[in-house]
Tab-separated table of C-alpha atoms in Angstrom:
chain	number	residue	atom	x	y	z
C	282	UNK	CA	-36.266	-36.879	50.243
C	283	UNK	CA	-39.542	-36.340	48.108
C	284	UNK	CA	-39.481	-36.388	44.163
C	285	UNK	CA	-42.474	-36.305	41.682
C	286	UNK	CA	-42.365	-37.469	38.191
C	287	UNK	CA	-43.097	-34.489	35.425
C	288	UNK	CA	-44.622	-35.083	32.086
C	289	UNK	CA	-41.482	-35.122	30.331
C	290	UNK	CA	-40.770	-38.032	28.136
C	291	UNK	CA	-37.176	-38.003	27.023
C	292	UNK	CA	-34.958	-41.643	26.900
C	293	UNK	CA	-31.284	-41.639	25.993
C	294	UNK	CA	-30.909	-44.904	24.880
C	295	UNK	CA	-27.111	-46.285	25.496
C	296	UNK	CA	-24.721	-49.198	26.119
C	297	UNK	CA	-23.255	-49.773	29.223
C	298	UNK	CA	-20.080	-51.212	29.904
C	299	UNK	CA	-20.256	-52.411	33.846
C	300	UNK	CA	-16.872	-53.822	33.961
C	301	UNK	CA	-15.399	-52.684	36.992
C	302	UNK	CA	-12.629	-50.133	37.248
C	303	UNK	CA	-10.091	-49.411	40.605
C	304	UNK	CA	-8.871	-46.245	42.019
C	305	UNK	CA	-6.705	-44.902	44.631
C	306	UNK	CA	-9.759	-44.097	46.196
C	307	UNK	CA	-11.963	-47.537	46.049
C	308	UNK	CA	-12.694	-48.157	49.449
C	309	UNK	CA	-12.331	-51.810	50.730
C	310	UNK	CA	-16.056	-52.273	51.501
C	311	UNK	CA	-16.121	-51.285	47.360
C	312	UNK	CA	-12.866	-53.255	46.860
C	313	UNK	CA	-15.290	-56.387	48.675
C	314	UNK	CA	-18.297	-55.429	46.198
C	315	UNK	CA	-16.293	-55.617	43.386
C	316	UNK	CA	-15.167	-58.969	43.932
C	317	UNK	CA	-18.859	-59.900	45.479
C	318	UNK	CA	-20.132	-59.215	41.913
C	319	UNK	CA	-17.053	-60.359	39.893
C	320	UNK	CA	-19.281	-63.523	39.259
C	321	UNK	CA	-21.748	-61.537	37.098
C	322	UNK	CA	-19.230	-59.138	35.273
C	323	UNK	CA	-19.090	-61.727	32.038
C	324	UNK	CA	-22.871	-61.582	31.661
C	325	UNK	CA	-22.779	-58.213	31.700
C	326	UNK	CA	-19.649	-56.864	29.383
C	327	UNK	CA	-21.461	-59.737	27.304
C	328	UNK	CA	-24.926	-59.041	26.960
C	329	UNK	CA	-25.810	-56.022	24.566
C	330	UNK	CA	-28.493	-53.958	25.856
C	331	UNK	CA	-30.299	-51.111	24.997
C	332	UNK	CA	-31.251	-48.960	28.027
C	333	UNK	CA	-32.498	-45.744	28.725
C	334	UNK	CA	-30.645	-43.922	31.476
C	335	UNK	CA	-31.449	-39.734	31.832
C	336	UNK	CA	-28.537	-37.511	31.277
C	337	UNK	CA	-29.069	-36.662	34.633
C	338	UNK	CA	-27.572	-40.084	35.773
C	339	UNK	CA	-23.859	-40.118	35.575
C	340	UNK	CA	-21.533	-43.445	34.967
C	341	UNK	CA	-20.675	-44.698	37.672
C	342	UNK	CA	-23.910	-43.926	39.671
C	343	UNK	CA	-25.305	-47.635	39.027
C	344	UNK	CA	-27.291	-49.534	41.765
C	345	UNK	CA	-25.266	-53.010	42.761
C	346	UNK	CA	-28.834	-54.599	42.152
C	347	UNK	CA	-32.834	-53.699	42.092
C	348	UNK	CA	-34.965	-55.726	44.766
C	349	UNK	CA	-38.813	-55.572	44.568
C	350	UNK	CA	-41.784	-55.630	46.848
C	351	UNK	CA	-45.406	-55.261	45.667
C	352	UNK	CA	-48.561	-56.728	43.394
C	353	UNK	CA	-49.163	-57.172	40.504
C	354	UNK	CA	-47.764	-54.384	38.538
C	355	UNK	CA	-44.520	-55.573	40.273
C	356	UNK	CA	-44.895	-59.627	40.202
C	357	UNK	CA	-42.393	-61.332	37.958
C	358	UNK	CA	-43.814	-64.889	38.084
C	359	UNK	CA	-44.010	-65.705	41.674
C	360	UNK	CA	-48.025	-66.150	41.470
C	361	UNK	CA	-46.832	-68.985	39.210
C	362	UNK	CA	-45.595	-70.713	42.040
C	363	UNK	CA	-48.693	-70.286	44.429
C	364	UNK	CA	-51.989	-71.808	44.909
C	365	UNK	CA	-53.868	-69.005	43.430
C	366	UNK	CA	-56.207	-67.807	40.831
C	367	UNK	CA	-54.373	-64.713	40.097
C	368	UNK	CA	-52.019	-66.229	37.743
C	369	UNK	CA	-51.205	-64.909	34.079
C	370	UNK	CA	-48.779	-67.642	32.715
C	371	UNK	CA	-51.031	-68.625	29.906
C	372	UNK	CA	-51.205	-67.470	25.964
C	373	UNK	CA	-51.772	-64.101	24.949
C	374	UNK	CA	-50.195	-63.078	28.109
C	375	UNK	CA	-46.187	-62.763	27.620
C	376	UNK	CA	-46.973	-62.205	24.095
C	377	UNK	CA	-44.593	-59.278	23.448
C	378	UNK	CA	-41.858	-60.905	25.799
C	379	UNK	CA	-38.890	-62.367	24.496
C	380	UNK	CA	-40.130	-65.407	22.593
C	381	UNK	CA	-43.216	-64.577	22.953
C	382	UNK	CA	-43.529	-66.870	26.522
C	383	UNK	CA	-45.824	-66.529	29.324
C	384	UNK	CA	-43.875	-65.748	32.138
C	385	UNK	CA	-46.425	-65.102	34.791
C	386	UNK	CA	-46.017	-61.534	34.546
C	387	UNK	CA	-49.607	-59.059	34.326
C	388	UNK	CA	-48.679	-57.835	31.086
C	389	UNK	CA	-47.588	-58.556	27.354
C	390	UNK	CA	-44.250	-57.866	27.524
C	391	UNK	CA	-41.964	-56.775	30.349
C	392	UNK	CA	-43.458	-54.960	33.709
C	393	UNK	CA	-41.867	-51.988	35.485
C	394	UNK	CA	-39.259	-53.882	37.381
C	395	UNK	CA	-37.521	-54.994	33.989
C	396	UNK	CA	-37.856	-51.707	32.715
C	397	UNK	CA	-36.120	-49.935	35.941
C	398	UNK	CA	-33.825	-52.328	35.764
C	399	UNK	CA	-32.824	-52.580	32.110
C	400	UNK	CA	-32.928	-48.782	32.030
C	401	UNK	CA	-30.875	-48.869	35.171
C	402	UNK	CA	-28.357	-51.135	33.240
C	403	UNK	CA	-28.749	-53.815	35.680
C	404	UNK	CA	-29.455	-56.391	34.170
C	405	UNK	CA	-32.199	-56.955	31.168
C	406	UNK	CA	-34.749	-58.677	33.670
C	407	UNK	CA	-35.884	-59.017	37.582
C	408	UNK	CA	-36.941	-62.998	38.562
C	409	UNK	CA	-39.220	-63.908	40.192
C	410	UNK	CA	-37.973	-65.033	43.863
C	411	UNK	CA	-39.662	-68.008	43.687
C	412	UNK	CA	-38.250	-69.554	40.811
C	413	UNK	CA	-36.482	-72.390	41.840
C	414	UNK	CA	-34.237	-72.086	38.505
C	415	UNK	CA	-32.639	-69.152	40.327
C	416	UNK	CA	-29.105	-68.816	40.483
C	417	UNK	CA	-26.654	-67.309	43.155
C	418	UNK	CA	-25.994	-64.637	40.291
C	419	UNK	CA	-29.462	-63.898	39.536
C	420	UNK	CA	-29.539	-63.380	43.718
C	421	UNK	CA	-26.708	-60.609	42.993
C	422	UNK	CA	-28.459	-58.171	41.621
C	423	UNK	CA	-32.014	-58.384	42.230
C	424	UNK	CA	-34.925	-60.408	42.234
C	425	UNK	CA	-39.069	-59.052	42.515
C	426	UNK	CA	-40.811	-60.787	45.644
C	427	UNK	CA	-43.777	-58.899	44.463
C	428	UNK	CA	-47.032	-61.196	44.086
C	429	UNK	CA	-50.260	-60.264	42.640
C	430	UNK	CA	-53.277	-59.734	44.231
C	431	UNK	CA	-50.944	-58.428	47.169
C	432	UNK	CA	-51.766	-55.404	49.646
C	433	UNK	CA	-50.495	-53.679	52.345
C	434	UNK	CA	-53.475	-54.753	54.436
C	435	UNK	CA	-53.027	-58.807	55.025
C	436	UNK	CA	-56.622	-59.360	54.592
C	437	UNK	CA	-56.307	-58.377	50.949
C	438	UNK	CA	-53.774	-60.696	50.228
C	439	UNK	CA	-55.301	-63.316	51.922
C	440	UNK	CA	-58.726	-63.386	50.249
C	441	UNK	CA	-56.021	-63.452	47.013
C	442	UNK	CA	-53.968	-66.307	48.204
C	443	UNK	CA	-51.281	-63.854	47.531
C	444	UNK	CA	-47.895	-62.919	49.082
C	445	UNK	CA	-48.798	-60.605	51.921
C	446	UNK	CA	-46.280	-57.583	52.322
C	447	UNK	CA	-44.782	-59.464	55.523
C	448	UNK	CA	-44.242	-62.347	53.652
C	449	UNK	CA	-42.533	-60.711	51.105
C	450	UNK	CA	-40.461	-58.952	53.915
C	451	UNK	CA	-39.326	-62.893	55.381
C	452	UNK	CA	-38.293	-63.763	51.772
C	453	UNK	CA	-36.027	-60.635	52.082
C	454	UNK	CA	-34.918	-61.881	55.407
C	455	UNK	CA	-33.939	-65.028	53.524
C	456	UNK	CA	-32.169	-63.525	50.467
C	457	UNK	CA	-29.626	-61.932	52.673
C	458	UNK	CA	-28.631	-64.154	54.615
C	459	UNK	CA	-28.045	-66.217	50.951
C	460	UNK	CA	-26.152	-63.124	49.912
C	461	UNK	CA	-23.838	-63.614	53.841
C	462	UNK	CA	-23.360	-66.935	52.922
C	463	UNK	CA	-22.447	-66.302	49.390
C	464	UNK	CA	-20.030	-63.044	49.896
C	465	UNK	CA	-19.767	-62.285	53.531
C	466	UNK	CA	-21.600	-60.325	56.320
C	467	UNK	CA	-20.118	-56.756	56.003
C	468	UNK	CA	-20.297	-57.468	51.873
C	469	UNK	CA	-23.753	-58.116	51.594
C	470	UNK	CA	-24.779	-55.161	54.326
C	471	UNK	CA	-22.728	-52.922	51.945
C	472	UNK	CA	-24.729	-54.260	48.874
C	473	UNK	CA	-27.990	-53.958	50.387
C	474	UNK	CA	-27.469	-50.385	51.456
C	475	UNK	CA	-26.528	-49.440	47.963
C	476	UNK	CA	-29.211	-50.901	46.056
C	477	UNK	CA	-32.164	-49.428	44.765
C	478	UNK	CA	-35.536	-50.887	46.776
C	479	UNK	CA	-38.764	-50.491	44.789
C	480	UNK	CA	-42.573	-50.635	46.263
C	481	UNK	CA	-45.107	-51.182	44.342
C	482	UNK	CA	-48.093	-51.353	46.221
C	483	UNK	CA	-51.958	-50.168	47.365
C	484	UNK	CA	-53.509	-50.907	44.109
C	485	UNK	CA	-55.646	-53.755	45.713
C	486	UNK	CA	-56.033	-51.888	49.050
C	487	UNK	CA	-57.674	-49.023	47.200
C	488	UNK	CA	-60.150	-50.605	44.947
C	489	UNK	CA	-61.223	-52.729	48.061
C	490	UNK	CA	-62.005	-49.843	50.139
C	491	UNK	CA	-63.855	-47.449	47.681
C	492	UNK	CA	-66.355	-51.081	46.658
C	493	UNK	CA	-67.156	-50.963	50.270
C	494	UNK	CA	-64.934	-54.188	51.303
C	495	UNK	CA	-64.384	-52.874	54.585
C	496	UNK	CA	-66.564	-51.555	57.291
C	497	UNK	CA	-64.710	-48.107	57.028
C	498	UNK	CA	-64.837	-45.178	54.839
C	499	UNK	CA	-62.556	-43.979	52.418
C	500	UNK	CA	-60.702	-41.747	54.613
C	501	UNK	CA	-60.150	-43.583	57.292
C	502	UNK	CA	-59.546	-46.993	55.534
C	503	UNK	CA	-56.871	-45.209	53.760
C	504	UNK	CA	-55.042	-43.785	56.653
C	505	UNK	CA	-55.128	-47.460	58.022
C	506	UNK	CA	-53.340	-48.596	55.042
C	507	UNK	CA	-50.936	-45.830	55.291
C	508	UNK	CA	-49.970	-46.798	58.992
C	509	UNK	CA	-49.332	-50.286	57.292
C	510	UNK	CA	-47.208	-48.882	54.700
C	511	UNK	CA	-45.058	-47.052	56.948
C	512	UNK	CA	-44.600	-50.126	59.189
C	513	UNK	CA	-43.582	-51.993	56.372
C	514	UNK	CA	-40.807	-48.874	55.400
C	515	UNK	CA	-39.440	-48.733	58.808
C	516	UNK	CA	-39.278	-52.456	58.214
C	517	UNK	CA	-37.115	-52.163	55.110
C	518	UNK	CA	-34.975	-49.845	56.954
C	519	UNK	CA	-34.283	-52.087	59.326
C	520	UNK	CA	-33.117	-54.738	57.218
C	521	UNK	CA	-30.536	-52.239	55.612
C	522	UNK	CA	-32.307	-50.619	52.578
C	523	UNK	CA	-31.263	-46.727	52.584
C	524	UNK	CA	-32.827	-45.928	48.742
C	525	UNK	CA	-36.830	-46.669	49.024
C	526	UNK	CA	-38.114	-45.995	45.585
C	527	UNK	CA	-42.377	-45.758	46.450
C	528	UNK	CA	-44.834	-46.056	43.078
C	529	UNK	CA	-48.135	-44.011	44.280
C	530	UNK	CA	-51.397	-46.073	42.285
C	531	UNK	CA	-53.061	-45.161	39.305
C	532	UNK	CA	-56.120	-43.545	38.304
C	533	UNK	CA	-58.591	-46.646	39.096
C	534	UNK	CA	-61.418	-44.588	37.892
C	535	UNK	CA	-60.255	-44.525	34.309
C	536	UNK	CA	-59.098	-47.991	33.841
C	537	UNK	CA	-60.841	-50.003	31.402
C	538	UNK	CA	-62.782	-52.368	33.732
C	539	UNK	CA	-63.511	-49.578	35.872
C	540	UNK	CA	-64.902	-47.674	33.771
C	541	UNK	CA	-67.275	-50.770	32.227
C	542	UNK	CA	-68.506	-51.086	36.113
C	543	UNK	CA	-68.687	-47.559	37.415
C	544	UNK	CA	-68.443	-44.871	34.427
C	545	UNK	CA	-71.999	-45.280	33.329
C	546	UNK	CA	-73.128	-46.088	29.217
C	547	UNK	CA	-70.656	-44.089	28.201
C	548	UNK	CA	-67.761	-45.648	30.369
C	549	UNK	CA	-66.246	-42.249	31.915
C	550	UNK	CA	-64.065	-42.408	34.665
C	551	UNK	CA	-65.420	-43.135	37.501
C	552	UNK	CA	-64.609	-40.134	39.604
C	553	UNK	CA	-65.187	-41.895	43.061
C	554	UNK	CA	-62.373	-44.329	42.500
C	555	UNK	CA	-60.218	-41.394	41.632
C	556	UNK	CA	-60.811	-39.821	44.319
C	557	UNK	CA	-59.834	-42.476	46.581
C	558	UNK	CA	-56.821	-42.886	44.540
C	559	UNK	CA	-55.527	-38.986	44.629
C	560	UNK	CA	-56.511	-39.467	48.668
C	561	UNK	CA	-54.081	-42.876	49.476
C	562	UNK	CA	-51.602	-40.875	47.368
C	563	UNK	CA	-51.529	-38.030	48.907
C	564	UNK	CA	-51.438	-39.498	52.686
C	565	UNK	CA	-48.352	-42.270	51.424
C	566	UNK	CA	-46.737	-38.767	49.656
C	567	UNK	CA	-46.712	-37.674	53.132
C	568	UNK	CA	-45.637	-40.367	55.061
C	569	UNK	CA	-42.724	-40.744	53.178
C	570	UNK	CA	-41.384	-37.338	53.533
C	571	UNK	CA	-42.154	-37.768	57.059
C	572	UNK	CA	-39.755	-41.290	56.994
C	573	UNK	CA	-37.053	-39.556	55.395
C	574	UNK	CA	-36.881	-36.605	57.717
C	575	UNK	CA	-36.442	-39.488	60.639
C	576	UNK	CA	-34.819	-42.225	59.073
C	577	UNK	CA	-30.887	-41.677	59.417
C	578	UNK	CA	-29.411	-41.643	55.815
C	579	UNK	CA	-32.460	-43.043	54.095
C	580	UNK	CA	-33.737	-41.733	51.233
C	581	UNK	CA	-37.555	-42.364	49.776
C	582	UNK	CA	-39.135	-40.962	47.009
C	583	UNK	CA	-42.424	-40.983	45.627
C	584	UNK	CA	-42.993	-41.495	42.146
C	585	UNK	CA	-46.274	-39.939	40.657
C	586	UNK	CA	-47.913	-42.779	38.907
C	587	UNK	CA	-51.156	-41.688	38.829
C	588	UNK	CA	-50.410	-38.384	36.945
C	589	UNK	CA	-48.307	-40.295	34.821
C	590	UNK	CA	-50.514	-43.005	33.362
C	591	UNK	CA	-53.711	-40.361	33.558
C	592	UNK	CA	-51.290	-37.868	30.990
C	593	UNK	CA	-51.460	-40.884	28.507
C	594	UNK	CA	-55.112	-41.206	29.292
C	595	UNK	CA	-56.209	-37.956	28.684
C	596	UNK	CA	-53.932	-36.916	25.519
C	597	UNK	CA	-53.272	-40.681	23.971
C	598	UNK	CA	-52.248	-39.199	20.488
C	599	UNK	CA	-49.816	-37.245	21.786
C	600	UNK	CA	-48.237	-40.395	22.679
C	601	UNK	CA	-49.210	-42.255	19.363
C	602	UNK	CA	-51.987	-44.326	21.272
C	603	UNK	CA	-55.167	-44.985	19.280
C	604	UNK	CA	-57.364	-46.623	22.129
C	605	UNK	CA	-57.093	-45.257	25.391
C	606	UNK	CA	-60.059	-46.996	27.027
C	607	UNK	CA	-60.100	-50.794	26.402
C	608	UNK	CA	-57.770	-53.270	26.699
C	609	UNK	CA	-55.981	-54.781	24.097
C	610	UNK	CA	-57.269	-58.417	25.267
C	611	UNK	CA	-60.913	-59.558	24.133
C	612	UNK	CA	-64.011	-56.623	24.090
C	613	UNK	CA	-61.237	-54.689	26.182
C	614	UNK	CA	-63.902	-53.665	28.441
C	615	UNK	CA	-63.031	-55.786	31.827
C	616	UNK	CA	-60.949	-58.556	30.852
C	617	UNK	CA	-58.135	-59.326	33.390
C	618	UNK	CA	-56.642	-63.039	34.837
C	619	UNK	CA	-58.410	-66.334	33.237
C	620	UNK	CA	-60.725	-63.764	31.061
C	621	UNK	CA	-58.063	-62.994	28.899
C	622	UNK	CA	-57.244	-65.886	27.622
C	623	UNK	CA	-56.941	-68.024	24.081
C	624	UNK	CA	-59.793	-69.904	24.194
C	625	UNK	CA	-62.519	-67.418	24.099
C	626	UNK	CA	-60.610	-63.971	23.822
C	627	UNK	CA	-58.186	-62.701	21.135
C	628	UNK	CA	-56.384	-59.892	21.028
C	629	UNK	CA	-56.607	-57.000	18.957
C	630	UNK	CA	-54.467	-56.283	15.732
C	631	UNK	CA	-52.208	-53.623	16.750
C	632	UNK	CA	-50.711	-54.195	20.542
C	633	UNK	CA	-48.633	-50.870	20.123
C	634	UNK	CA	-52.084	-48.729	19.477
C	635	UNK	CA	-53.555	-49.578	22.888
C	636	UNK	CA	-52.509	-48.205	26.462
C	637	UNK	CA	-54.094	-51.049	28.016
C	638	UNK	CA	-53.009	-54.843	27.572
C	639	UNK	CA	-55.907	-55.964	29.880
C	640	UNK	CA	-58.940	-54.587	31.731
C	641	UNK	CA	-56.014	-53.442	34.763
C	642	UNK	CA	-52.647	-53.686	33.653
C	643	UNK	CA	-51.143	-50.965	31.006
C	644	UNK	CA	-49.431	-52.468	27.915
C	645	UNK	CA	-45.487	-52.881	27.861
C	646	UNK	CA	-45.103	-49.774	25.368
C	647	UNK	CA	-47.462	-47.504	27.802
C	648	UNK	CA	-44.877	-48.828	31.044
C	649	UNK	CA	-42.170	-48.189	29.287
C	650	UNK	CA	-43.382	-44.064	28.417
C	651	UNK	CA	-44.378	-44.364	32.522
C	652	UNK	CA	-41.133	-45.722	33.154
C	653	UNK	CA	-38.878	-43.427	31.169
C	654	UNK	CA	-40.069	-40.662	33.120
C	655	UNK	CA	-39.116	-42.133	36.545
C	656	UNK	CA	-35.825	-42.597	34.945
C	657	UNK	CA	-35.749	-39.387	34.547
C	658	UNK	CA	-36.845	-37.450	37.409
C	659	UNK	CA	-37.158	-39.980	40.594
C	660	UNK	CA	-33.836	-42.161	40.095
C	661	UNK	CA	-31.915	-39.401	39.937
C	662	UNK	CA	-33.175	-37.898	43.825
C	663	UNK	CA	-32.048	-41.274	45.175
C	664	UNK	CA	-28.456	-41.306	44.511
């Protein structure tokens, strides 16, 4: 199954109550859920959240738990845990999260796996996998093994020191046989085929290709990446996932640092890097529907993220933006990682104005207008 997102921008916000309710016709694999997750029921009939589920979305249509593969647009903190320079756990980053703390995440406030997953009424956040504060409930309904700097090609994420996509795939290996251990085998192969599987990835494979990383062209270093991408959903498949949710990449061309290093004096978008961009998505839009017209009961779906973030781009206002390309952090012009930072950056006076937190990564307000639209037309093509 193939789904793109449409420029519509419409949240019901609402309360969920997740507590559990029996039929006649609960089956006992749902009967064994039930109890699998009774653990978690107090935090959630206790926790008030607001959340943004489509009309389209009935009641009872909830995902058992969200579990997330990718880079940076995807990492909850793991980065925090690695020996790496792409780490964000440091003031002003975080600033708009809850307390205002530095979590590791490429952002000010929450990233799109909290968002899914708050909006999802999962739970209000995704941890990181790494984070050895983890609990057997936070294990129940989700955690992001996303890491940024990650690619689908290894090389990427090992000039990073980044999770590599196969790494990320053994630390899924891992969390289920926790989740075995914790509520049985045919339990946990019930939960994992019910829950909602997000990729976020490519938007380091891209950018390295189009800079002329790689002794291939655009074209062909793109259709490489694709043939990794597709290993890696055949891959997911075999570990039990059956709803693939796939985030295409954004515009590179028109994002702030990009358009500081390729868009000329008067920082346009640099066309070449949108090109490549429109190209990868294209070829992964294709794969996918290919994968779910051979993949027994599986359902992907491609979410349209470059359209999505370039709609905000090009008509800013319309979304009560002010400044659509610079960053919120320092001159806004390429700051990303240790350049944004404290000591020699600040950060503009009006967060909410600006699309862009950084010189890469959209602000929290911009991912959650992004967001609300994948609520509203992808979710609802994987149930």
């Amino acid at each position: 199954m193939h789904g793109k997102a449409s420029s519509k921008d419409q949240r019901t916000k609402s309360n969920i109550n997740f507590t559990p309710v029996l039929s006649l016709g609960t089956t006992m694999k749902q009967y064994s859920l039930i109890l699998f997750l009774s653990s978690v029921i107090v935090f959630f009939t206790t926790t008030t959240a607001t959340t943004t589920l489509p009309a389209s979305l009935s009641s009872n249509a909830t995902f058992p738990a969200l579990i997330v593969f990718g880079d940076s647009y995807a990492d909850t903190g793991n980065n925090n845990y690695l020996n790496t320079i792409a780490k964000c756990n440091y003031p002003p980053y975080g600033i708009n999260f809850e307390g205002g703390t530095p979590t590791g995440r490429f952002g000010d406030g929450e990233v799109f796996p909290d968002l899914i997953a708050e909006g999802l009424g999962i739970k209000r956040t995704i941890p990181a996998s790494l984070d050895p504060s983890l609990t057997p409930q936070d294990l129940l309904t989700g955690v992001s093994f996303a890491s940024g700097g990650s690619g689908f090609n290894p090389r990427i994420s090992q000039s990073r020191s980044a999770l590599s996509m196969r790494d990320q795939l053994k630390q899924l290996k891992e969390y289920i046989e926790k989740l075995k251990q914790n509520g049985g085998e045919e339990t946990a192969d019930y939960m994992i085929s019910k829950s909602l599987f997000l990729v976020v990835a490519g938007s380091n494979d891209v950018p390295s290709a189009t800079a002329g990383n790689f002794q291939l062209d655009v074209p062909s270093y793109t259709s490489s990446v694709i043939k990794l991408a597709s290993d890696f959903m055949k891959k997911l498949y075999g570990y039990g996932a059956r709803r693939i949710l796939v985030v295409g990449v954004p515009p590179f061309g028109c994002l702030p640092s990009q358009r500081t290093l390729g868009g000329g004096l008067q920082r346009d978008c640099d066309q070449n890097y949108n090109d490549a961009s429109k190209l990868f998505n294209s070829k992964l839009s294709s794969m996918l529907d290919s994968l779910s017209e051979t993949l027994q009961d599986a359902k992907l779906v491609y979410f349209d993220y470059y359209n999505s973030l370039l709609e905000l781009i090009q008509s800013p206002q319309k979304y009560g933006f002010e400044v659509a390309d610079r960053g919120c952090c320092g001159t806004g012009l390429i700051e990303v990682l240790w350049l944004c930072n404290k000591y020699t950056t600040s950060v503009c006076p009006n967060i909410s104005a600006y699309l862009f937190w950084d010189g890469y990564h959209p602000s929290e307000r911009a991912n959650r207008i992004i967001i609300s639209k994948l609520l509203d037309k992808s979710i609802p093509m994987l149930l």
